[in-house]
mmCIF file of C-alpha atoms in Angstrom:
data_model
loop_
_atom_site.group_PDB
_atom_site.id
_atom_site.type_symbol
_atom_site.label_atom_id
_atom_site.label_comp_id
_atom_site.label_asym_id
_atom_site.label_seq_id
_atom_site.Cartn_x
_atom_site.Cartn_y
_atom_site.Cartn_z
ATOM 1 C CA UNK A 558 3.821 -25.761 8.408
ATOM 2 C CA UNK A 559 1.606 -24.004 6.485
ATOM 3 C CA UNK A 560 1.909 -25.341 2.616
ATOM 4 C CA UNK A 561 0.464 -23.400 -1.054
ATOM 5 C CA UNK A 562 2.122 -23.215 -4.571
ATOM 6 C CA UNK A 563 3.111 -19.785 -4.326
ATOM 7 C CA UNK A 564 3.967 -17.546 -1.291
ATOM 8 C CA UNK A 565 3.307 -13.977 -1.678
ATOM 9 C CA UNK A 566 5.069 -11.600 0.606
ATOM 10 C CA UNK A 567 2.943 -8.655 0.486
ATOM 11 C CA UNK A 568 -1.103 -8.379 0.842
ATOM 12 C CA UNK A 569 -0.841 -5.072 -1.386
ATOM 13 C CA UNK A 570 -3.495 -4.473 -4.605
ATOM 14 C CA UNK A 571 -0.181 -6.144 -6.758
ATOM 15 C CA UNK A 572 -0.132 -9.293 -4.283
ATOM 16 C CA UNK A 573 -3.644 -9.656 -3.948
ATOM 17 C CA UNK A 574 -4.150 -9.307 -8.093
ATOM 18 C CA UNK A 575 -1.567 -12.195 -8.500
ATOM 19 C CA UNK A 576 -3.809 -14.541 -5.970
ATOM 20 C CA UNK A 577 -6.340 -14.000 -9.389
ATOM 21 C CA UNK A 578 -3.971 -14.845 -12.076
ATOM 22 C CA UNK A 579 -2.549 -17.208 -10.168
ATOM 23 C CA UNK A 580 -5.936 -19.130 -9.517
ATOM 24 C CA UNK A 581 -6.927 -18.652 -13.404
ATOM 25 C CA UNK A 582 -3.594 -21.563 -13.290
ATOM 26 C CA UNK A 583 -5.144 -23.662 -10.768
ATOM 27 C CA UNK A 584 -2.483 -22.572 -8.715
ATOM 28 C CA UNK A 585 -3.304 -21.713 -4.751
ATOM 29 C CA UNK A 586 -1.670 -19.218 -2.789
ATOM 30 C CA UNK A 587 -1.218 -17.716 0.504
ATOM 31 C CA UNK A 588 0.143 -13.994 1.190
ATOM 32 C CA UNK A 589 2.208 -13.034 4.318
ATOM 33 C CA UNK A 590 1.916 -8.859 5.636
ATOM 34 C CA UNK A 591 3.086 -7.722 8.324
ATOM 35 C CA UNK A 592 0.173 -5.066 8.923
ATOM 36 C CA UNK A 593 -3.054 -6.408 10.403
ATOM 37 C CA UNK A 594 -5.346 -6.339 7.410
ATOM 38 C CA UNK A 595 -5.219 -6.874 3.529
ATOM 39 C CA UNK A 596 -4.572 -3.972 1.206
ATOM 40 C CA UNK A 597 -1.135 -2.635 1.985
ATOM 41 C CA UNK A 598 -0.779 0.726 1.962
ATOM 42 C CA UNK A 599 -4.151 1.790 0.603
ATOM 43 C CA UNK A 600 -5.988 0.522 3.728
ATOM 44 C CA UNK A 601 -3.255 1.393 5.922
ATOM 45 C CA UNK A 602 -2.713 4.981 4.608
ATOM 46 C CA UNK A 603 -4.961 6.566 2.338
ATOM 47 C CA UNK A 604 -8.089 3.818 2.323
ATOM 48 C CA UNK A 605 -10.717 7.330 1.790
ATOM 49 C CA UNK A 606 -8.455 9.214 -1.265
ATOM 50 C CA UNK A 607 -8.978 8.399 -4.558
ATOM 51 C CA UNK A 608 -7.304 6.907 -7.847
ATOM 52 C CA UNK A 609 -7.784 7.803 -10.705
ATOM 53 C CA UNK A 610 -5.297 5.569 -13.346
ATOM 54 C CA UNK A 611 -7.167 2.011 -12.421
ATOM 55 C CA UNK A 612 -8.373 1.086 -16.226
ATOM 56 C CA UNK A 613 -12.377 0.977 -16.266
ATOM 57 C CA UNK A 614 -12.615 2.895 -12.660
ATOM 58 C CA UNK A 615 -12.846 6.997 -13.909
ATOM 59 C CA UNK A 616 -11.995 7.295 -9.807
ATOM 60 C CA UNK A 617 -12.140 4.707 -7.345
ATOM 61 C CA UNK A 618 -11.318 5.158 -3.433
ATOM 62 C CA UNK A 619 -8.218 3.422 -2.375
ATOM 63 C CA UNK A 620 -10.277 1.567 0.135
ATOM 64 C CA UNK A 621 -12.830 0.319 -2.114
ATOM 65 C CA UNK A 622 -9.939 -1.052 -4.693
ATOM 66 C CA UNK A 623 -9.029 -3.118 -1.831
ATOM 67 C CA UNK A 624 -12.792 -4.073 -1.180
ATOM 68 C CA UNK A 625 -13.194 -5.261 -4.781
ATOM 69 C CA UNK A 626 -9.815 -7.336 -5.407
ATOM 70 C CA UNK A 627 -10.542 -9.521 -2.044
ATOM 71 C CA UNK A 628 -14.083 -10.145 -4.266
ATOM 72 C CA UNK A 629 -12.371 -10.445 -6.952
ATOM 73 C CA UNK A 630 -9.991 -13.529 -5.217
ATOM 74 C CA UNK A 631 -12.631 -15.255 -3.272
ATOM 75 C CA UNK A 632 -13.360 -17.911 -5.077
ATOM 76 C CA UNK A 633 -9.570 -18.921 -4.909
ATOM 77 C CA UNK A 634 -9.799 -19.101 -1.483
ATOM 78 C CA UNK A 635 -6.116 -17.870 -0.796
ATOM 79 C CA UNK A 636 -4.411 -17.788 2.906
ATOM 80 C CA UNK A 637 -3.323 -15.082 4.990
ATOM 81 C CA UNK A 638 -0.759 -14.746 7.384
ATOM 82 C CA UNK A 639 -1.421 -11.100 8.548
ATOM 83 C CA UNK A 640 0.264 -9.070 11.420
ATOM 84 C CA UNK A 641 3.339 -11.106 10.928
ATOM 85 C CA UNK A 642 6.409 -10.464 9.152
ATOM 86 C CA UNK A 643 8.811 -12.954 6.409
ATOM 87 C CA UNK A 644 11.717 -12.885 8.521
ATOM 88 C CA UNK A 645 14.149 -15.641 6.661
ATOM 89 C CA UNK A 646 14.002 -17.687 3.725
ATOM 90 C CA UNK A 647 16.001 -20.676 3.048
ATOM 91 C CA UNK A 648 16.241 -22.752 -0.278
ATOM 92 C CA UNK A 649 15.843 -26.404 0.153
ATOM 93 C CA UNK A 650 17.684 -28.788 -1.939
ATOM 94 C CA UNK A 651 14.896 -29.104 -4.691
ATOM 95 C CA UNK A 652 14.716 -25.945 -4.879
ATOM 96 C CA UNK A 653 11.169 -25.206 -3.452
ATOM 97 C CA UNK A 654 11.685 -22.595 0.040
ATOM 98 C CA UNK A 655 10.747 -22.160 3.496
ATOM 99 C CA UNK A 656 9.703 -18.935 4.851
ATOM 100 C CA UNK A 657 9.644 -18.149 8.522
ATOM 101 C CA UNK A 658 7.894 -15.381 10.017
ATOM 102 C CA UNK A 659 8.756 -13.200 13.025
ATOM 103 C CA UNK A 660 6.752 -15.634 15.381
ATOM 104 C CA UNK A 661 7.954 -18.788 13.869
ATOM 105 C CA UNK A 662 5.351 -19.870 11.075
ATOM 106 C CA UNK A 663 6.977 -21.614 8.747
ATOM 107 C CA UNK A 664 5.857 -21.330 4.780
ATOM 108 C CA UNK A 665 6.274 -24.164 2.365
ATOM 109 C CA UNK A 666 6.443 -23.181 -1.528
ATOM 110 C CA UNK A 667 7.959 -23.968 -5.088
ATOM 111 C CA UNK A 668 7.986 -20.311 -5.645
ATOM 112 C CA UNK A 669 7.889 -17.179 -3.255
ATOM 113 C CA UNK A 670 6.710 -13.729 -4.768
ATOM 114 C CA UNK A 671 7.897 -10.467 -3.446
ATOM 115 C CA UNK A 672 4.835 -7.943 -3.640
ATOM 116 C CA UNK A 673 5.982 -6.014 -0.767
ATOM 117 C CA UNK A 674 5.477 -2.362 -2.362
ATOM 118 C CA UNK A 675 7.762 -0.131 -1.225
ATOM 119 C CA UNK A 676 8.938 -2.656 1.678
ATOM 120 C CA UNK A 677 8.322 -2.468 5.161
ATOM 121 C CA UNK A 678 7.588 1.506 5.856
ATOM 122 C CA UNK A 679 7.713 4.098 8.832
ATOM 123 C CA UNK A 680 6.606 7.666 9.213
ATOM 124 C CA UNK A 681 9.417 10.631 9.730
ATOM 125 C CA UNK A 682 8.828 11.710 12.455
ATOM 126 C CA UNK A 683 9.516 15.733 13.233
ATOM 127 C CA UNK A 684 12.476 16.091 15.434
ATOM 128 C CA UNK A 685 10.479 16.609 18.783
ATOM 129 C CA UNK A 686 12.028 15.216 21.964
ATOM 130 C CA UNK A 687 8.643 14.576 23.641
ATOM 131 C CA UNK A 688 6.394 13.491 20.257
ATOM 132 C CA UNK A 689 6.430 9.525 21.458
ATOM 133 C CA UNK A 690 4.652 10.478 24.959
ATOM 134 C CA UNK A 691 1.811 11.955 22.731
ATOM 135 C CA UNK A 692 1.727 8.968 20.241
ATOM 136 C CA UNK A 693 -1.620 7.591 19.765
ATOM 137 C CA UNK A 694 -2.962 10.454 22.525
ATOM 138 C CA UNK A 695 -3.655 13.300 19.971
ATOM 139 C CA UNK A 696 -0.539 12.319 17.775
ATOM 140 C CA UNK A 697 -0.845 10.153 14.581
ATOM 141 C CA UNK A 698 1.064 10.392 11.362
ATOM 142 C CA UNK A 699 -1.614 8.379 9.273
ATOM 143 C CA UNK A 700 -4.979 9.200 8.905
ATOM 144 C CA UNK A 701 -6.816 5.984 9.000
ATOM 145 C CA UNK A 702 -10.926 7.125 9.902
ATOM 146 C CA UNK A 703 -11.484 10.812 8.830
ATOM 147 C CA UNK A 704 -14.366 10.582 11.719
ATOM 148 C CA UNK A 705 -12.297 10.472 14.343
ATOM 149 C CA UNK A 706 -11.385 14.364 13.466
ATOM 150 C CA UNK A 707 -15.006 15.255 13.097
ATOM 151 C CA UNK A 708 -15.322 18.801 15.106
ATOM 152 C CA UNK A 709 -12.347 18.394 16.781
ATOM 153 C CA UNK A 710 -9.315 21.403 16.207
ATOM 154 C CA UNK A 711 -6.537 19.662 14.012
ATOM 155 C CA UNK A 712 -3.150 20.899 13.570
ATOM 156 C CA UNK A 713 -1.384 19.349 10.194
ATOM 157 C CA UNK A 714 1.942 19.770 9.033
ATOM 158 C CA UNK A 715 3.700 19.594 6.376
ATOM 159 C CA UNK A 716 4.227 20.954 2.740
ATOM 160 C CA UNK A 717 3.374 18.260 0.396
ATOM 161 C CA UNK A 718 0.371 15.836 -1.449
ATOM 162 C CA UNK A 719 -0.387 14.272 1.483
ATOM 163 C CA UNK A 720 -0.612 17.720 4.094
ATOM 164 C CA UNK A 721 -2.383 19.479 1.633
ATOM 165 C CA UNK A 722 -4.480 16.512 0.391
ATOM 166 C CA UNK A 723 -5.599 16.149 4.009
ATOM 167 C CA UNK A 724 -5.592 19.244 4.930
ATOM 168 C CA UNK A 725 -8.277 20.207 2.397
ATOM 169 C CA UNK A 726 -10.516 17.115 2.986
ATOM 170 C CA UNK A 727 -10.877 17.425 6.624
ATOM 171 C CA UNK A 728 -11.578 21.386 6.406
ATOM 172 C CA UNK A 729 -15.070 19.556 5.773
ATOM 173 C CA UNK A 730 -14.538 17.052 8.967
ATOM 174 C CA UNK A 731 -13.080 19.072 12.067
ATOM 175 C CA UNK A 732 -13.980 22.004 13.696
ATOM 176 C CA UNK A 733 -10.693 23.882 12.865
ATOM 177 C CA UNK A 734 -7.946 22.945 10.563
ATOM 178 C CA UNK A 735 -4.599 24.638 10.736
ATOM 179 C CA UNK A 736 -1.883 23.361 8.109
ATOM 180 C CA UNK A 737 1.679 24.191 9.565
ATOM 181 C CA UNK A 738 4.677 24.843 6.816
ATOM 182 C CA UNK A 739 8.314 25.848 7.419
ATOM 183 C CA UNK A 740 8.258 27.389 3.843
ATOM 184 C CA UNK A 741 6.244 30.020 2.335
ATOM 185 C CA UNK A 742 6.089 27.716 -0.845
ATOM 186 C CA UNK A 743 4.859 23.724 -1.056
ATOM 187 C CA UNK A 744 6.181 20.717 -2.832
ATOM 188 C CA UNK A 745 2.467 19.672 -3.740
ATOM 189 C CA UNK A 746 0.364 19.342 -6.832
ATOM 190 C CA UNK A 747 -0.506 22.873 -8.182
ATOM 191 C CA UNK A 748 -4.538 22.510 -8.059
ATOM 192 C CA UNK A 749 -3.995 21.587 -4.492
ATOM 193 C CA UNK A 750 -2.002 24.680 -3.484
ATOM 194 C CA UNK A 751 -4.383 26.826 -4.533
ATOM 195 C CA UNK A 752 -7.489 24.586 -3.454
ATOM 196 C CA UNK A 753 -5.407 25.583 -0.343
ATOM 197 C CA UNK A 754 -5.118 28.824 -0.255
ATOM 198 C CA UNK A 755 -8.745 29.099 -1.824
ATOM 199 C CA UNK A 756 -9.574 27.461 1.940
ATOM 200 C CA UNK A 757 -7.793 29.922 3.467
ATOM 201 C CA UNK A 758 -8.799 32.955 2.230
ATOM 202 C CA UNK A 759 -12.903 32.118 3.393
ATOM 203 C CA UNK A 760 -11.300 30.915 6.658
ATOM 204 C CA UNK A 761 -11.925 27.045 6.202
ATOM 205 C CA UNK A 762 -7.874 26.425 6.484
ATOM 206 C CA UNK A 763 -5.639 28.072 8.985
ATOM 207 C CA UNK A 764 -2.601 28.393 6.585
ATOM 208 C CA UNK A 765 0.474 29.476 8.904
ATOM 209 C CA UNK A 766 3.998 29.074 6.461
ATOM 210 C CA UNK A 767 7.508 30.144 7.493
ATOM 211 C CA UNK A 768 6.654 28.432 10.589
ATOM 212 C CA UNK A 769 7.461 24.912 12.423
ATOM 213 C CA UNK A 770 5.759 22.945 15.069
ATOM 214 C CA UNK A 771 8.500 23.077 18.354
ATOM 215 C CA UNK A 772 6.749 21.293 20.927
ATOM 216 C CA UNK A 773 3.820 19.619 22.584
ATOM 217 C CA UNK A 774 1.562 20.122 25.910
ATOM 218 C CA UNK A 775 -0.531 18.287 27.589
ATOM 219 C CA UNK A 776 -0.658 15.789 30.774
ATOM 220 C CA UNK A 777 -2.496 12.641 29.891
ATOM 221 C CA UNK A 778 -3.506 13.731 25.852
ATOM 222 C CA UNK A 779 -2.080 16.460 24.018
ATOM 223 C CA UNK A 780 -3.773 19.791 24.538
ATOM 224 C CA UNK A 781 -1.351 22.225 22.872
ATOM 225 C CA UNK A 782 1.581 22.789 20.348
ATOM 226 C CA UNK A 783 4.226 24.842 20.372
ATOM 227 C CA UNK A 784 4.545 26.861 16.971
ATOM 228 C CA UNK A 785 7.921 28.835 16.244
ATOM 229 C CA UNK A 786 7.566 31.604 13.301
ATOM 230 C CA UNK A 787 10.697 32.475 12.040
ATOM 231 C CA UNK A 788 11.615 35.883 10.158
ATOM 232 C CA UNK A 789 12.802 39.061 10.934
ATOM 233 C CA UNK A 790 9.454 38.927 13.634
ATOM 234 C CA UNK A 791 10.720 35.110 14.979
ATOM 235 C CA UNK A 792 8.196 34.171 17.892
ATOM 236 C CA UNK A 793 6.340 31.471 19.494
ATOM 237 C CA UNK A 794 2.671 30.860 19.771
ATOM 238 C CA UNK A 795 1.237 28.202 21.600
ATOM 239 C CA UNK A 796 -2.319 26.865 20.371
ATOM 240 C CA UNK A 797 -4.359 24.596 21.472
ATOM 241 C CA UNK A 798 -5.397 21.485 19.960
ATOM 242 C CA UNK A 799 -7.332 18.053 19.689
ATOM 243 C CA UNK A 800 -4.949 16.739 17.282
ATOM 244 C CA UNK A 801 -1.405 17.177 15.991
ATOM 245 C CA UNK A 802 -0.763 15.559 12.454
ATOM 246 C CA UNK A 803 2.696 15.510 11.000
ATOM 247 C CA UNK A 804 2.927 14.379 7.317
ATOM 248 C CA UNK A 805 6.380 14.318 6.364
ATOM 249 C CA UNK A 806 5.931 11.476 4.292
ATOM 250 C CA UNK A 807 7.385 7.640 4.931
ATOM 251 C CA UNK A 808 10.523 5.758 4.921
ATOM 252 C CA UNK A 809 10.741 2.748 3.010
ATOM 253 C CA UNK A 810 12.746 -0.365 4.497
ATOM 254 C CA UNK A 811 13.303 -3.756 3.094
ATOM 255 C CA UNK A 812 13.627 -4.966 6.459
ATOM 256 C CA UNK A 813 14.386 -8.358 6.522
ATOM 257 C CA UNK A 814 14.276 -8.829 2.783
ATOM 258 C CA UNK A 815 17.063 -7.025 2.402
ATOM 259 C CA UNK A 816 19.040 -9.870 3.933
ATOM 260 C CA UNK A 817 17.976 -12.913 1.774
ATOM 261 C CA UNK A 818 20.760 -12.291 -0.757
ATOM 262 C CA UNK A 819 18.885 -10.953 -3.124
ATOM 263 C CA UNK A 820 20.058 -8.225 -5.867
ATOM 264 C CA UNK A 821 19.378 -4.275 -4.577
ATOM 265 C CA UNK A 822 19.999 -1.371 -6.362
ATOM 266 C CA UNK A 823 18.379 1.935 -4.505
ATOM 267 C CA UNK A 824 16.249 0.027 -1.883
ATOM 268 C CA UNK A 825 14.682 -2.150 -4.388
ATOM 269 C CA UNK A 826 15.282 -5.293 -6.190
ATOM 270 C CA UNK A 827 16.510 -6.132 -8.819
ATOM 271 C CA UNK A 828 14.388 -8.055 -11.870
ATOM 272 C CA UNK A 829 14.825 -9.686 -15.276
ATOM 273 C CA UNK A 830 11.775 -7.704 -16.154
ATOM 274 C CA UNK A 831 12.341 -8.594 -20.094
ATOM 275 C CA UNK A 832 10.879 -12.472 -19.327
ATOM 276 C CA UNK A 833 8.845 -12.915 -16.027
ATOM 277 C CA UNK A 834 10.480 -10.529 -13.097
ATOM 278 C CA UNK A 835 12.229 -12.958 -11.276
ATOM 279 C CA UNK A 836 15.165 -12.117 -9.089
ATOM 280 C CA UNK A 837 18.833 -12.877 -9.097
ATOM 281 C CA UNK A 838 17.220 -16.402 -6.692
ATOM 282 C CA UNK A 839 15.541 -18.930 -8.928
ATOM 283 C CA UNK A 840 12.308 -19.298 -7.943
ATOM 284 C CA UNK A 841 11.718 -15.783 -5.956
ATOM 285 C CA UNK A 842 10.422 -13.198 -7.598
ATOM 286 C CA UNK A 843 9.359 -9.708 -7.436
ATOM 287 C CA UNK A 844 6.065 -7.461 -8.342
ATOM 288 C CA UNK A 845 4.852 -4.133 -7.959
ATOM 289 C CA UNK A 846 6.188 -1.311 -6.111
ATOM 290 C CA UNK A 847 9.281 -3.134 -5.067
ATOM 291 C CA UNK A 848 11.299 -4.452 -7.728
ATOM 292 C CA UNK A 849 13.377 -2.238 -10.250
ATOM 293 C CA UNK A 850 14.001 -2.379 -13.747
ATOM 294 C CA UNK A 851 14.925 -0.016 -16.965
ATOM 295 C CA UNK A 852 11.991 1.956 -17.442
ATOM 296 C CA UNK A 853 10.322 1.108 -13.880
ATOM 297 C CA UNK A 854 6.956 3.030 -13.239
ATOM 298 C CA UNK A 855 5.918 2.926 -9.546
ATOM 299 C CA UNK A 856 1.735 2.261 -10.673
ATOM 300 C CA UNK A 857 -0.742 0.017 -9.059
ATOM 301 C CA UNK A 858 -1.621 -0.689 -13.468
ATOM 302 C CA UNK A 859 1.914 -1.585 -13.490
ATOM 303 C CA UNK A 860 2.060 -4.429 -10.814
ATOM 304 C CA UNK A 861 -1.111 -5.883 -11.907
ATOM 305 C CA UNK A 862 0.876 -6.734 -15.122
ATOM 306 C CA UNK A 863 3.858 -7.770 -13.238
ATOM 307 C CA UNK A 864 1.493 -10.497 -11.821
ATOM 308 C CA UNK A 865 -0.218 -11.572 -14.892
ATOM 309 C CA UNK A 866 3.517 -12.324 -16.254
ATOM 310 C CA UNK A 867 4.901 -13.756 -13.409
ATOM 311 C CA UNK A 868 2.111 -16.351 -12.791
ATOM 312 C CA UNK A 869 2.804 -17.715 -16.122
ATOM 313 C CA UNK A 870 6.159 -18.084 -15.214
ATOM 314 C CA UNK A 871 5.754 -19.927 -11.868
ATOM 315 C CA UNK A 872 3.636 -22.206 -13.896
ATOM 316 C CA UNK A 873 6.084 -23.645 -15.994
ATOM 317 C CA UNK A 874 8.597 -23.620 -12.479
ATOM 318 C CA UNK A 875 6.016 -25.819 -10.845
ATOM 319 C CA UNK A 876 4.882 -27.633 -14.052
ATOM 320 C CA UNK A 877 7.831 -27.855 -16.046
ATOM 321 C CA UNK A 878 6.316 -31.284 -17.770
ATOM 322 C CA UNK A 879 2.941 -28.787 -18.844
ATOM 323 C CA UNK A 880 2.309 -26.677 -21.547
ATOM 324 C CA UNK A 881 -0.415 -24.355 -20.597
ATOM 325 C CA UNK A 882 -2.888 -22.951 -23.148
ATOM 326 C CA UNK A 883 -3.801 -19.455 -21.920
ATOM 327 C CA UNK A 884 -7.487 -18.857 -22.525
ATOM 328 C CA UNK A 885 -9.590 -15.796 -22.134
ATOM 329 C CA UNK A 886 -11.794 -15.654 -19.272
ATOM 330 C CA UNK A 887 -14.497 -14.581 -21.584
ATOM 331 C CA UNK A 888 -14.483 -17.275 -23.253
ATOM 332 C CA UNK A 889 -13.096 -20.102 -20.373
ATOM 333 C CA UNK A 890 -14.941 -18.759 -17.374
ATOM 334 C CA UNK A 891 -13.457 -18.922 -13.646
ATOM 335 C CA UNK A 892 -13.736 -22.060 -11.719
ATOM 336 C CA UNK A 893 -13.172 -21.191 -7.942
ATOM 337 C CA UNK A 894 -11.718 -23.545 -5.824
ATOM 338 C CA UNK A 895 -14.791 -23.484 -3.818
ATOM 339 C CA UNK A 896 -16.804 -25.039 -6.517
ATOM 340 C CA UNK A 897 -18.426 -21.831 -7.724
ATOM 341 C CA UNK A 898 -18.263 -20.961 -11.940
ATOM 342 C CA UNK A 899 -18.561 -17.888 -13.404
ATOM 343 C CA UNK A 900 -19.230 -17.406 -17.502
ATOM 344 C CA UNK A 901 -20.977 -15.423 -20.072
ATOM 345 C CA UNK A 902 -24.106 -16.172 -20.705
ATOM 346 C CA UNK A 903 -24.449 -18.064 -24.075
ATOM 347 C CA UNK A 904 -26.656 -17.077 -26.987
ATOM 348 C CA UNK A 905 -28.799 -19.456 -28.545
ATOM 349 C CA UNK A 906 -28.728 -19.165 -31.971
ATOM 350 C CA UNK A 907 -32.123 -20.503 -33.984
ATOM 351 C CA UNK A 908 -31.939 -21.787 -37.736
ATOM 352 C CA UNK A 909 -34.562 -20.531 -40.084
ATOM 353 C CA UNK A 910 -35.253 -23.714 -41.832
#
């Protein structure tokens, strides 16, 4: 059984930014996710698009946020348990928990944290009866490595951020990009519309609206899709293709979560986010994407606060004989559990005698 102070469900930017706070405590932790590497859904999804609302990054890739939180949290030498997922939690009768994942690793902690995002998440898929022969041969609804488009002949559709988002950055990548739309308008930011459009009109985009993708072809990989135009001139083309790229965006799931008893209003749970954004379950809380509250905003900034407070909180839950003094780390330094120590350099200040 694998043992820590606090269990964080969820090895997202908010998760892995409470593994700091939480070491600033002297308390250790271990995160369980069910995808196969840290960083949630900004190494899963969109690990080469930027952000641009981290405080003291002007624009950082998704990717590279990742990259410099697991830095960040070395020194605290946290666990993972990745590729797994929390399937059950049970309260023991001094009110610490046990967590047990999908294949049967158990989790020991006073308190569990909830940093899930947006839960456990899968892509709509368009409503194609074939689409799951082609999956992973010429079919993929994320874009994890831009490279593996490089002069190929891409087919993307969709109408919003992420279709056009893509759409525009790999009209520098593939050979041929074609962005598929069943409406003439889109549901995306403005300046990427017309960045759009702008790509279409010097032939970089292949921008074909009022129009749906129907079906695919192709033995072993896909070689072609179908594409139905509606209107008064309805008609199918069939074009061939490397790659076929439906963004219709994803659906978020608790999953097991959703099961533990916990408080859910609208896919999310519940918080007391006036003191430390703990659940209806002594002991488990929730940070970042996933919890919900009056006044919620859905921002990486956001969670990292959610941490910050909640770590003081589990504190006092595991130390409720302790009054912590809360220092500034300009000022105290970091002391890794490794040994290391970083501080500011100190000036020496000489009297004139």
């Amino acid at each position: 059984m694998i043992k820590t102070d606090i269990l964080i469900i969820g090895a997202g930017p908010t998760g892995l930014f409470a593994v700091f706070e939480a070491g600033l405590l002297k308390l250790k932790c271990h995160l369980i996710d069910a995808l196969p590497q840290p960083g949630g859904q900004c190494s899963e999804i969109y690990p080469k698009k930027p952000i641009y609302d981290i405080p003291g990054f002007p624009e950082v890739l998704a990717g590279d946020l990742v990259t410099n939180l697991m830095e960040q949290i070395k020194p605290f030498d946290p666990g993972f348990t990745l590729g797994d997922r929390a399937e059950t939690l049970e309260k023991q009768d001094d009110g610490s928990f046990i967590v047990t994942t999908s294949r049967g690793v158990k989790h020991y902690a006073p308190v569990v944290v909830i940093a899930g995002g947006l839960g456990s998440f899968e892509p709509r898929k368009p409503p194609i009866p074939v689409i799951s022969n082609y999956e992973d041969k010429g079919v993929a609804y994320i874009i994890r490595d831009p490279e593996v488009y490089r002069d190929k002949t891409v087919v993307i559709a969709g109408g919003g951020d992420s279709a056009l988002d893509w759409s525009i950055f790999l009209s520098g990548v593939a050979r041929e990009v074609s962005l598929v739309h069943r409406r003439n308008d889109f549901r995306g930011a403005l300046d990427s519309v017309e960045k759009v459009e702008e790509l279409s009109k010097i032939g970089k985009i292949n921008l074909i609206t009022g129009a749906e993708v129907v079906d695919l072809k192709g033995e072993d990989h896909l070689e072609a899709v179908v594409i139905r135009h509606s209107g008064e001139a309805s008609h199918e083309e069939v074009k061939t293709v490397d790659h076929f790229i439906p963004l219709f965006g994803l659906s978020p799931k608790l999953g097991p979560i959703g099961d533990w008893g916990l408080e859910i209003e609208k896919n999310a749970i519940k918080v007391d986010n006036s003191y430390d954004y703990q659940t209806n379950i002594p002991g488990v809380y929730a940070i970042g994407d996933v919890n919900t509250y009056p006044g919620k905003l859905k921002l990486i900034l956001c969670g990292f606060h959610e941490a910050a407070i909640m770590c003081q909180s589990a504190y006092q839950r595991i130390f409720p004989e302790k009054r912590y003094v809360m220092k500034y780390t300009t000022v105290s330094g970091i002391d890794g559990f490794d040994g290391s120590r970083k501080e500011a350099k100190r000036e020496v200040v000489k009297s004139i005698n």
